[in-house]
Amino acid sequence: MSSQANHPALLIPGPIEFDDAVLQSMSHYSESHVGAPFVATFGETLSMLRKLFQTTDPTSQPFVISGSGTLGWDLVAANLAEPGDDVLVLHTGYFADSFSDCFETYGAKVTQLKAPIGSRPQLPEIEKALKEKKYKLLTVTHVDTSTGVLSELKALSELVHRVSPDTLLIVDGVCSVGCEDIEFDKWQLDGVITASQKAIGCPAGLSISMYSGRAIKSFQSRKTPPGSYFASFKNWLPIMQNYEAKKPSYFATPSPQLIHALHTSLTQILSKPLSERFAAHRETSQKIKKAVADLGLKQLASDPADQANGMTAIYLPENVKIPDLLPNLLKKGVIFAGGLHKEIATKYIRVGHMGVSVTDPKRDDVDRAIKALEAGLSEAGYQKA
Amino acid sequence: MSSQANHPALLIPGPIEFDDAVLQSMSHYSESHVGAPFVATFGETLSMLRKLFQTTDPTSQPFVISGSGTLGWDLVAANLAEPGDDVLVLHTGYFADSFSDCFETYGAKVTQLKAPIGSRPQLPEIEKALKEKKYKLLTVTHVDTSTGVLSELKALSELVHRVSPDTLLIVDGVCSVGCEDIEFDKWQLDGVITASQKAIGCPAGLSISMYSGRAIKSFQSRKTPPGSYFASFKNWLPIMQNYEAKKPSYFATPSPQLIHALHTSLTQILSKPLSERFAAHRETSQKIKKAVADLGLKQLASDPADQANGMTAIYLPENVKIPDLLPNLLKKGVIFAGGLHKEIATKYIRVGHMGVSVTDPKRDDVDRAIKALEAGLSEAGYQKA
């Protein structure tokens, strides 16, 4: 069951395939969470995250906390919104509904701007909404894992800063950080939350996020205490600052093994220009999307400008059923995911193409995936019309 | 940097030393969190936890969630207390203060029953407090990691059930589950929260807990929604029940690597009678406590009945300073911890003796620790009076 063993290629939109060196870092011998060697590893990891998010502004603040990506929503909702605050949630699928639930748990008032499935809210309607009400936060799912829809951050940020400059712009980047270009400083983002197990290429178990100095200031001027204990910036901010300054500090015990794996993964990612990494993801995505089109299939995201580069959501042909197709693909050595958007979950499949499956020239995961999909559909009786 | 490399023995009260097989499980190849192989592993892990907690009552409910031990406090405070509920917190050190902060974050009203450092609240004063007010919950730190004080659960439970039978009895077992006897059913406990990295012997990153059917019912009859999103029973309960029934289910992505490690560790623990495991921890603890006494040193917990079996907190001789002693012990190949109780942090050290350092006959961690302590004190100029 070791990292080297033969196993089917995991090509779902997260968790992804992990590099063997990353997996081996997981079995690092036990260290004290406040001892100098681990404190240095954690501190370097936080500094490397600044590079991944392309931020050099010293007021930006990275957080790495044991938890899943979902915890990032609590970090935002319990610290950056206060009870009664208005929040505008751009809706491109399943995850906007959950993020909204999270905001409501902590007392914020949510307005959703919903796009039809496979699309995203357009700038003019966002502008209209921002002019109607004063929003404390606007949230956008950069890549919605349920639909494969990519949102455009640069133009959105320009709009928000022009129309409602006090509104904090928060990005759910769980399925985008590490495979889509994110220029935290240049695009004036206020928060990007993500998780370890997707394009960052480290096993699940870490909530990873970056906040602007403006967001941290907004937190510090709250009138009410944070709504969560485990997700409280008040508890974590000094810890993150101390670790990055290589000073031991304690609020809750971090996971040295996961931090080592993240350190290894970030070191690998940052060993080449980020632009090359993003270009590789775009190229591979184009290859897969071309294969899908050649098969006569449609994506949920119909407009090429709305299509994510790290995953593809594909409508199945009428007569092909998920419970038949996915097990057949598994036999061919690749694991795809079923649908997640509740309205159409049985009608589409999702394939992830992130991390080493894209960047490691020794892997043939993507070619195998395309061949398996072609053969699987053919064996299910599908022929291109 | 692999698990097999030579490294100093980590003898702090958590994280502890991990077995190589557990560490190797951390580097399991990537699996889908909703695929049959991982769902089976997670389901078995939950079932094994029932055995570790000695519960056969089918209404008992285990939870395993990505996070640190601290998350367990949020699980209790956000789900089992409602805003305005009175909570009685038995105070034996640092962790009762933090648990109280957590309750207050979610709106509960906390009354602390404080014992002098090194002691624990006594049954008569607890009885008096329970008669003064109707408490929704009573919490006790089974072993306080900051003081090494062990609380007595059986008699406490008898008292609570006699005097205030509606009060839920919640145990913070972060530093006790896996090394102290806990009979969840027999002692009629309502909640025990713990973490992976102490006596359970699995790397940090998992919040592990068990609740009684009565606690779950109490949750289900809440008048207000849970105060947290990430720590909400509403979100997690169906997920845990589905995984244990070997059905795929999704709220937030679990960490397959950590769950594999926990599966390995629980399999090892349950391969022998639990009574043997607890006896081994008691014997090793006695050996260390005798060595401490032979050195003429005192423990924080002065009454032998209040002394934990998985750790020892030791007052330093007047002229021996932590910043001199601990680095010298590290040179001798053992890592101890400094003090944590804020009032006396510089005056004492803590040594953990849990898990494989106690149970694996191939290890000499404990003997090395005793010899290192003797030599370290002698080199610091200390002589027994």
PDB file of C-alpha atoms in Angstrom, chain A residues 107-346:
ATOM      1  CA  GLY A 107     -25.297  35.772  11.393  1.00  0.00           C
ATOM      2  CA  ALA A 108     -24.418  37.485   8.118  1.00  0.00           C
ATOM      3  CA  LYS A 109     -27.188  38.311   5.643  1.00  0.00           C
ATOM      4  CA  VAL A 110     -26.585  36.657   2.292  1.00  0.00           C
ATOM      5  CA  THR A 111     -27.686  37.798  -1.127  1.00  0.00           C
ATOM      6  CA  GLN A 112     -26.974  35.279  -3.871  1.00  0.00           C
ATOM      7  CA  LEU A 113     -26.462  36.240  -7.478  1.00  0.00           C
ATOM      8  CA  LYS A 114     -27.252  33.023  -9.330  1.00  0.00           C
ATOM      9  CA  ALA A 115     -26.132  32.119 -12.814  1.00  0.00           C
ATOM     10  CA  PRO A 116     -27.672  29.352 -14.922  1.00  0.00           C
ATOM     11  CA  ILE A 117     -25.839  26.019 -14.518  1.00  0.00           C
ATOM     12  CA  GLY A 118     -22.576  26.140 -16.459  1.00  0.00           C
ATOM     13  CA  SER A 119     -22.390  29.920 -16.470  1.00  0.00           C
ATOM     14  CA  ARG A 120     -21.386  32.687 -14.054  1.00  0.00           C
ATOM     15  CA  PRO A 121     -22.926  35.987 -12.942  1.00  0.00           C
ATOM     16  CA  GLN A 122     -22.047  38.726 -15.426  1.00  0.00           C
ATOM     17  CA  LEU A 123     -20.323  42.004 -14.542  1.00  0.00           C
ATOM     18  CA  PRO A 124     -23.294  44.299 -15.308  1.00  0.00           C
ATOM     19  CA  GLU A 125     -25.596  42.424 -12.922  1.00  0.00           C
ATOM     20  CA  ILE A 126     -22.858  42.357 -10.270  1.00  0.00           C
ATOM     21  CA  GLU A 127     -22.450  46.119 -10.685  1.00  0.00           C
ATOM     22  CA  LYS A 128     -26.202  46.585 -10.320  1.00  0.00           C
ATOM     23  CA  ALA A 129     -26.237  44.481  -7.134  1.00  0.00           C
ATOM     24  CA  LEU A 130     -23.286  46.348  -5.630  1.00  0.00           C
ATOM     25  CA  LYS A 131     -25.053  49.656  -6.225  1.00  0.00           C
ATOM     26  CA  GLU A 132     -28.249  48.493  -4.504  1.00  0.00           C
ATOM     27  CA  LYS A 133     -26.770  47.696  -1.108  1.00  0.00           C
ATOM     28  CA  LYS A 134     -23.599  48.224   0.886  1.00  0.00           C
ATOM     29  CA  TYR A 135     -21.916  44.817   1.050  1.00  0.00           C
ATOM     30  CA  LYS A 136     -19.217  44.059   3.615  1.00  0.00           C
ATOM     31  CA  LEU A 137     -17.968  41.155   1.503  1.00  0.00           C
ATOM     32  CA  LEU A 138     -18.339  39.800  -1.982  1.00  0.00           C
ATOM     33  CA  THR A 139     -17.417  36.149  -2.510  1.00  0.00           C
ATOM     34  CA  VAL A 140     -16.658  34.358  -5.732  1.00  0.00           C
ATOM     35  CA  THR A 141     -15.854  30.694  -6.361  1.00  0.00           C
ATOM     36  CA  HIS A 142     -12.815  30.903  -8.635  1.00  0.00           C
ATOM     37  CA  VAL A 143     -13.406  27.395  -9.994  1.00  0.00           C
ATOM     38  CA  ASP A 144     -16.629  25.719  -8.948  1.00  0.00           C
ATOM     39  CA  THR A 145     -15.729  22.048  -8.449  1.00  0.00           C
ATOM     40  CA  SER A 146     -19.356  21.090  -9.087  1.00  0.00           C
ATOM     41  CA  THR A 147     -19.557  22.655 -12.549  1.00  0.00           C
ATOM     42  CA  GLY A 148     -16.027  23.358 -13.766  1.00  0.00           C
ATOM     43  CA  VAL A 149     -16.957  27.021 -14.238  1.00  0.00           C
ATOM     44  CA  LEU A 150     -14.039  29.462 -13.996  1.00  0.00           C
ATOM     45  CA  SER A 151     -14.709  32.974 -12.754  1.00  0.00           C
ATOM     46  CA  GLU A 152     -12.719  35.973 -13.921  1.00  0.00           C
ATOM     47  CA  LEU A 153     -11.044  37.680 -10.970  1.00  0.00           C
ATOM     48  CA  LYS A 154      -9.186  40.637 -12.470  1.00  0.00           C
ATOM     49  CA  ALA A 155     -12.161  42.344 -14.090  1.00  0.00           C
ATOM     50  CA  LEU A 156     -14.324  41.500 -11.084  1.00  0.00           C
ATOM     51  CA  SER A 157     -11.841  43.142  -8.743  1.00  0.00           C
ATOM     52  CA  GLU A 158     -11.660  46.247 -10.928  1.00  0.00           C
ATOM     53  CA  LEU A 159     -15.446  46.467 -10.804  1.00  0.00           C
ATOM     54  CA  VAL A 160     -15.642  46.026  -7.035  1.00  0.00           C
ATOM     55  CA  HIS A 161     -12.919  48.589  -6.402  1.00  0.00           C
ATOM     56  CA  ARG A 162     -14.615  51.069  -8.742  1.00  0.00           C
ATOM     57  CA  VAL A 163     -18.217  50.630  -7.606  1.00  0.00           C
ATOM     58  CA  SER A 164     -17.929  49.558  -3.961  1.00  0.00           C
ATOM     59  CA  PRO A 165     -14.350  50.128  -2.813  1.00  0.00           C
ATOM     60  CA  ASP A 166     -15.024  49.240   0.856  1.00  0.00           C
ATOM     61  CA  THR A 167     -16.311  45.772  -0.016  1.00  0.00           C
ATOM     62  CA  LEU A 168     -13.788  43.015   0.682  1.00  0.00           C
ATOM     63  CA  LEU A 169     -13.283  40.644  -2.252  1.00  0.00           C
ATOM     64  CA  ILE A 170     -13.036  37.024  -1.106  1.00  0.00           C
ATOM     65  CA  VAL A 171     -12.108  34.186  -3.446  1.00  0.00           C
ATOM     66  CA  ASP A 172     -12.923  30.516  -2.840  1.00  0.00           C
ATOM     67  CA  GLY A 173      -9.829  29.120  -4.529  1.00  0.00           C
ATOM     68  CA  VAL A 174     -10.100  25.522  -3.305  1.00  0.00           C
ATOM     69  CA  CYS A 175     -10.061  24.221  -6.877  1.00  0.00           C
ATOM     70  CA  SER A 176      -7.893  26.943  -8.402  1.00  0.00           C
ATOM     71  CA  VAL A 177      -4.863  27.807  -6.247  1.00  0.00           C
ATOM     72  CA  GLY A 178      -1.893  26.082  -7.866  1.00  0.00           C
ATOM     73  CA  CYS A 179      -3.434  25.600 -11.309  1.00  0.00           C
ATOM     74  CA  GLU A 180      -5.003  28.978 -12.175  1.00  0.00           C
ATOM     75  CA  ASP A 181      -3.105  32.274 -12.190  1.00  0.00           C
ATOM     76  CA  ILE A 182      -3.903  34.259  -9.026  1.00  0.00           C
ATOM     77  CA  GLU A 183      -2.102  37.565  -8.554  1.00  0.00           C
ATOM     78  CA  PHE A 184      -3.076  38.426  -5.007  1.00  0.00           C
ATOM     79  CA  ASP A 185      -1.457  41.875  -4.839  1.00  0.00           C
ATOM     80  CA  LYS A 186      -1.950  43.008  -8.438  1.00  0.00           C
ATOM     81  CA  TRP A 187      -5.617  42.067  -8.465  1.00  0.00           C
ATOM     82  CA  GLN A 188      -6.139  43.596  -4.997  1.00  0.00           C
ATOM     83  CA  LEU A 189      -7.770  40.499  -3.524  1.00  0.00           C
ATOM     84  CA  ASP A 190      -8.677  40.527   0.174  1.00  0.00           C
ATOM     85  CA  GLY A 191      -8.898  36.825   0.863  1.00  0.00           C
ATOM     86  CA  VAL A 192      -8.243  33.574  -0.974  1.00  0.00           C
ATOM     87  CA  ILE A 193      -9.121  30.341   0.801  1.00  0.00           C
ATOM     88  CA  THR A 194      -7.996  26.935  -0.397  1.00  0.00           C
ATOM     89  CA  ALA A 195      -7.065  23.424   0.683  1.00  0.00           C
ATOM     90  CA  SER A 196      -4.014  21.223   0.360  1.00  0.00           C
ATOM     91  CA  GLN A 197      -5.345  18.290  -1.676  1.00  0.00           C
ATOM     92  CA  LYS A 198      -6.042  19.869  -5.064  1.00  0.00           C
ATOM     93  CA  ALA A 199      -3.597  21.749  -7.297  1.00  0.00           C
ATOM     94  CA  ILE A 200      -1.252  22.420  -4.371  1.00  0.00           C
ATOM     95  CA  GLY A 201      -0.578  18.680  -4.439  1.00  0.00           C
ATOM     96  CA  CYS A 202      -0.403  17.822  -0.719  1.00  0.00           C
ATOM     97  CA  PRO A 203      -2.692  15.283   0.986  1.00  0.00           C
ATOM     98  CA  ALA A 204      -5.943  16.570   2.465  1.00  0.00           C
ATOM     99  CA  GLY A 205      -6.064  17.905   5.996  1.00  0.00           C
ATOM    100  CA  LEU A 206      -4.909  21.515   5.703  1.00  0.00           C
ATOM    101  CA  SER A 207      -6.952  24.669   5.308  1.00  0.00           C
ATOM    102  CA  ILE A 208      -4.716  27.209   3.541  1.00  0.00           C
ATOM    103  CA  SER A 209      -5.581  30.866   3.101  1.00  0.00           C
ATOM    104  CA  MET A 210      -4.190  34.340   2.437  1.00  0.00           C
ATOM    105  CA  TYR A 211      -5.675  37.647   3.561  1.00  0.00           C
ATOM    106  CA  SER A 212      -4.803  41.224   2.675  1.00  0.00           C
ATOM    107  CA  GLY A 213      -3.667  43.770   5.229  1.00  0.00           C
ATOM    108  CA  ARG A 214      -7.021  45.447   4.576  1.00  0.00           C
ATOM    109  CA  ALA A 215      -8.892  42.270   5.548  1.00  0.00           C
ATOM    110  CA  ILE A 216      -6.834  41.855   8.714  1.00  0.00           C
ATOM    111  CA  LYS A 217      -7.509  45.504   9.608  1.00  0.00           C
ATOM    112  CA  SER A 218     -11.193  44.941   9.033  1.00  0.00           C
ATOM    113  CA  PHE A 219     -11.016  41.979  11.425  1.00  0.00           C
ATOM    114  CA  GLN A 220      -9.170  44.050  14.011  1.00  0.00           C
ATOM    115  CA  SER A 221     -11.853  46.727  13.962  1.00  0.00           C
ATOM    116  CA  ARG A 222     -14.748  44.288  14.609  1.00  0.00           C
ATOM    117  CA  LYS A 223     -17.315  45.455  17.106  1.00  0.00           C
ATOM    118  CA  THR A 224     -18.219  41.867  18.099  1.00  0.00           C
ATOM    119  CA  PRO A 225     -15.884  38.966  18.917  1.00  0.00           C
ATOM    120  CA  PRO A 226     -15.271  36.328  16.188  1.00  0.00           C
ATOM    121  CA  GLY A 227     -18.129  33.837  15.904  1.00  0.00           C
ATOM    122  CA  SER A 228     -15.955  30.719  16.049  1.00  0.00           C
ATOM    123  CA  TYR A 229     -13.304  29.527  18.493  1.00  0.00           C
ATOM    124  CA  PHE A 230     -11.342  27.026  16.388  1.00  0.00           C
ATOM    125  CA  ALA A 231     -11.559  29.320  13.328  1.00  0.00           C
ATOM    126  CA  SER A 232     -10.837  32.552  15.209  1.00  0.00           C
ATOM    127  CA  PHE A 233      -8.238  34.912  13.714  1.00  0.00           C
ATOM    128  CA  LYS A 234      -7.748  36.185  17.267  1.00  0.00           C
ATOM    129  CA  ASN A 235      -6.422  32.755  18.242  1.00  0.00           C
ATOM    130  CA  TRP A 236      -4.470  32.022  15.049  1.00  0.00           C
ATOM    131  CA  LEU A 237      -3.028  35.354  13.914  1.00  0.00           C
ATOM    132  CA  PRO A 238      -0.248  35.532  16.548  1.00  0.00           C
ATOM    133  CA  ILE A 239       0.545  31.859  15.959  1.00  0.00           C
ATOM    134  CA  MET A 240       1.011  32.308  12.203  1.00  0.00           C
ATOM    135  CA  GLN A 241       3.098  35.449  12.717  1.00  0.00           C
ATOM    136  CA  ASN A 242       5.274  33.706  15.292  1.00  0.00           C
ATOM    137  CA  TYR A 243       5.850  30.594  13.164  1.00  0.00           C
ATOM    138  CA  GLU A 244       6.846  32.720  10.188  1.00  0.00           C
ATOM    139  CA  ALA A 245       9.253  34.626  12.464  1.00  0.00           C
ATOM    140  CA  LYS A 246      10.604  31.177  13.516  1.00  0.00           C
ATOM    141  CA  LYS A 247       9.358  31.610  17.084  1.00  0.00           C
ATOM    142  CA  PRO A 248       7.611  28.714  18.862  1.00  0.00           C
ATOM    143  CA  SER A 249       3.986  29.399  19.668  1.00  0.00           C
ATOM    144  CA  TYR A 250       0.939  27.416  20.715  1.00  0.00           C
ATOM    145  CA  PHE A 251      -2.796  27.605  20.253  1.00  0.00           C
ATOM    146  CA  ALA A 252      -3.628  24.145  18.872  1.00  0.00           C
ATOM    147  CA  THR A 253      -1.241  21.384  17.804  1.00  0.00           C
ATOM    148  CA  PRO A 254      -0.475  21.542  14.059  1.00  0.00           C
ATOM    149  CA  SER A 255       0.235  18.401  12.034  1.00  0.00           C
ATOM    150  CA  PRO A 256       4.010  18.265  11.472  1.00  0.00           C
ATOM    151  CA  GLN A 257       3.615  15.424   8.938  1.00  0.00           C
ATOM    152  CA  LEU A 258       1.143  17.373   6.787  1.00  0.00           C
ATOM    153  CA  ILE A 259       3.227  20.555   7.053  1.00  0.00           C
ATOM    154  CA  HIS A 260       6.289  18.610   5.870  1.00  0.00           C
ATOM    155  CA  ALA A 261       4.320  17.344   2.884  1.00  0.00           C
ATOM    156  CA  LEU A 262       3.128  20.866   2.087  1.00  0.00           C
ATOM    157  CA  HIS A 263       6.696  22.142   2.409  1.00  0.00           C
ATOM    158  CA  THR A 264       7.867  19.524  -0.093  1.00  0.00           C
ATOM    159  CA  SER A 265       5.038  20.251  -2.500  1.00  0.00           C
ATOM    160  CA  LEU A 266       5.530  24.034  -2.387  1.00  0.00           C
ATOM    161  CA  THR A 267       9.284  23.599  -2.859  1.00  0.00           C
ATOM    162  CA  GLN A 268       8.575  21.555  -5.992  1.00  0.00           C
ATOM    163  CA  ILE A 269       6.020  24.059  -7.326  1.00  0.00           C
ATOM    164  CA  LEU A 270       8.271  27.074  -6.729  1.00  0.00           C
ATOM    165  CA  SER A 271      11.318  25.421  -8.315  1.00  0.00           C
ATOM    166  CA  LYS A 272       9.974  26.585 -11.709  1.00  0.00           C
ATOM    167  CA  PRO A 273       8.303  29.829 -12.791  1.00  0.00           C
ATOM    168  CA  LEU A 274       4.609  29.831 -11.851  1.00  0.00           C
ATOM    169  CA  SER A 275       3.777  31.046 -15.361  1.00  0.00           C
ATOM    170  CA  GLU A 276       5.072  27.725 -16.761  1.00  0.00           C
ATOM    171  CA  ARG A 277       2.878  25.808 -14.322  1.00  0.00           C
ATOM    172  CA  PHE A 278      -0.246  27.709 -15.286  1.00  0.00           C
ATOM    173  CA  ALA A 279       0.579  27.353 -19.005  1.00  0.00           C
ATOM    174  CA  ALA A 280       0.972  23.580 -18.591  1.00  0.00           C
ATOM    175  CA  HIS A 281      -2.442  23.378 -16.949  1.00  0.00           C
ATOM    176  CA  ARG A 282      -4.002  25.439 -19.754  1.00  0.00           C
ATOM    177  CA  GLU A 283      -2.426  23.229 -22.439  1.00  0.00           C
ATOM    178  CA  THR A 284      -3.510  19.982 -20.817  1.00  0.00           C
ATOM    179  CA  SER A 285      -6.978  21.375 -20.273  1.00  0.00           C
ATOM    180  CA  GLN A 286      -7.228  22.283 -23.949  1.00  0.00           C
ATOM    181  CA  LYS A 287      -6.169  18.755 -24.916  1.00  0.00           C
ATOM    182  CA  ILE A 288      -8.885  17.218 -22.754  1.00  0.00           C
ATOM    183  CA  LYS A 289     -11.533  19.685 -23.871  1.00  0.00           C
ATOM    184  CA  LYS A 290     -10.650  18.986 -27.508  1.00  0.00           C
ATOM    185  CA  ALA A 291     -11.014  15.249 -26.883  1.00  0.00           C
ATOM    186  CA  VAL A 292     -14.414  15.858 -25.281  1.00  0.00           C
ATOM    187  CA  ALA A 293     -15.532  17.922 -28.276  1.00  0.00           C
ATOM    188  CA  ASP A 294     -14.158  15.318 -30.702  1.00  0.00           C
ATOM    189  CA  LEU A 295     -16.331  12.750 -28.910  1.00  0.00           C
ATOM    190  CA  GLY A 296     -19.319  14.992 -29.620  1.00  0.00           C
ATOM    191  CA  LEU A 297     -19.853  15.713 -25.922  1.00  0.00           C
ATOM    192  CA  LYS A 298     -20.650  19.027 -24.265  1.00  0.00           C
ATOM    193  CA  GLN A 299     -19.215  20.607 -21.145  1.00  0.00           C
ATOM    194  CA  LEU A 300     -21.348  22.175 -18.418  1.00  0.00           C
ATOM    195  CA  ALA A 301     -19.377  25.380 -19.000  1.00  0.00           C
ATOM    196  CA  SER A 302     -20.384  26.152 -22.582  1.00  0.00           C
ATOM    197  CA  ASP A 303     -18.415  29.385 -23.043  1.00  0.00           C
ATOM    198  CA  PRO A 304     -14.667  28.642 -23.427  1.00  0.00           C
ATOM    199  CA  ALA A 305     -13.936  31.779 -21.358  1.00  0.00           C
ATOM    200  CA  ASP A 306     -15.796  30.186 -18.419  1.00  0.00           C
ATOM    201  CA  GLN A 307     -13.944  26.853 -18.530  1.00  0.00           C
ATOM    202  CA  ALA A 308     -11.589  25.902 -15.691  1.00  0.00           C
ATOM    203  CA  ASN A 309      -8.058  24.759 -16.535  1.00  0.00           C
ATOM    204  CA  GLY A 310      -7.749  22.154 -13.787  1.00  0.00           C
ATOM    205  CA  MET A 311     -10.951  20.196 -14.325  1.00  0.00           C
ATOM    206  CA  THR A 312     -13.649  19.481 -16.884  1.00  0.00           C
ATOM    207  CA  ALA A 313     -17.326  18.736 -16.243  1.00  0.00           C
ATOM    208  CA  ILE A 314     -18.836  16.734 -19.097  1.00  0.00           C
ATOM    209  CA  TYR A 315     -22.483  15.941 -19.881  1.00  0.00           C
ATOM    210  CA  LEU A 316     -22.925  12.227 -20.537  1.00  0.00           C
ATOM    211  CA  PRO A 317     -24.689  10.958 -23.649  1.00  0.00           C
ATOM    212  CA  GLU A 318     -28.366  10.160 -22.959  1.00  0.00           C
ATOM    213  CA  ASN A 319     -27.981   6.399 -22.663  1.00  0.00           C
ATOM    214  CA  VAL A 320     -24.752   6.226 -20.721  1.00  0.00           C
ATOM    215  CA  LYS A 321     -25.206   5.888 -16.960  1.00  0.00           C
ATOM    216  CA  ILE A 322     -22.663   6.845 -14.294  1.00  0.00           C
ATOM    217  CA  PRO A 323     -22.980   3.542 -12.344  1.00  0.00           C
ATOM    218  CA  ASP A 324     -21.969   1.696 -15.535  1.00  0.00           C
ATOM    219  CA  LEU A 325     -19.333   4.065 -16.879  1.00  0.00           C
ATOM    220  CA  LEU A 326     -17.242   4.932 -13.799  1.00  0.00           C
ATOM    221  CA  PRO A 327     -16.578   1.313 -12.698  1.00  0.00           C
ATOM    222  CA  ASN A 328     -15.538   0.519 -16.290  1.00  0.00           C
ATOM    223  CA  LEU A 329     -13.120   3.466 -16.273  1.00  0.00           C
ATOM    224  CA  LEU A 330     -11.728   2.213 -12.954  1.00  0.00           C
ATOM    225  CA  LYS A 331     -11.012  -1.146 -14.629  1.00  0.00           C
ATOM    226  CA  LYS A 332      -9.054   0.799 -17.224  1.00  0.00           C
ATOM    227  CA  GLY A 333      -6.991   2.378 -14.431  1.00  0.00           C
ATOM    228  CA  VAL A 334      -8.491   5.842 -14.090  1.00  0.00           C
ATOM    229  CA  ILE A 335     -10.860   7.281 -11.494  1.00  0.00           C
ATOM    230  CA  PHE A 336     -13.287  10.004 -12.587  1.00  0.00           C
ATOM    231  CA  ALA A 337     -15.965  11.632 -10.411  1.00  0.00           C
ATOM    232  CA  GLY A 338     -19.728  11.714 -10.835  1.00  0.00           C
ATOM    233  CA  GLY A 339     -21.793  14.893 -10.839  1.00  0.00           C
ATOM    234  CA  LEU A 340     -22.157  17.041  -7.743  1.00  0.00           C
ATOM    235  CA  HIS A 341     -24.610  19.772  -8.701  1.00  0.00           C
ATOM    236  CA  LYS A 342     -27.803  18.482  -7.118  1.00  0.00           C
ATOM    237  CA  GLU A 343     -30.106  19.462  -9.996  1.00  0.00           C
ATOM    238  CA  ILE A 344     -28.211  17.398 -12.599  1.00  0.00           C
ATOM    239  CA  ALA A 345     -25.887  15.128 -10.570  1.00  0.00           C
ATOM    240  CA  THR A 346     -26.724  11.955 -12.531  1.00  0.00           C
TER     241      THR A 346
END
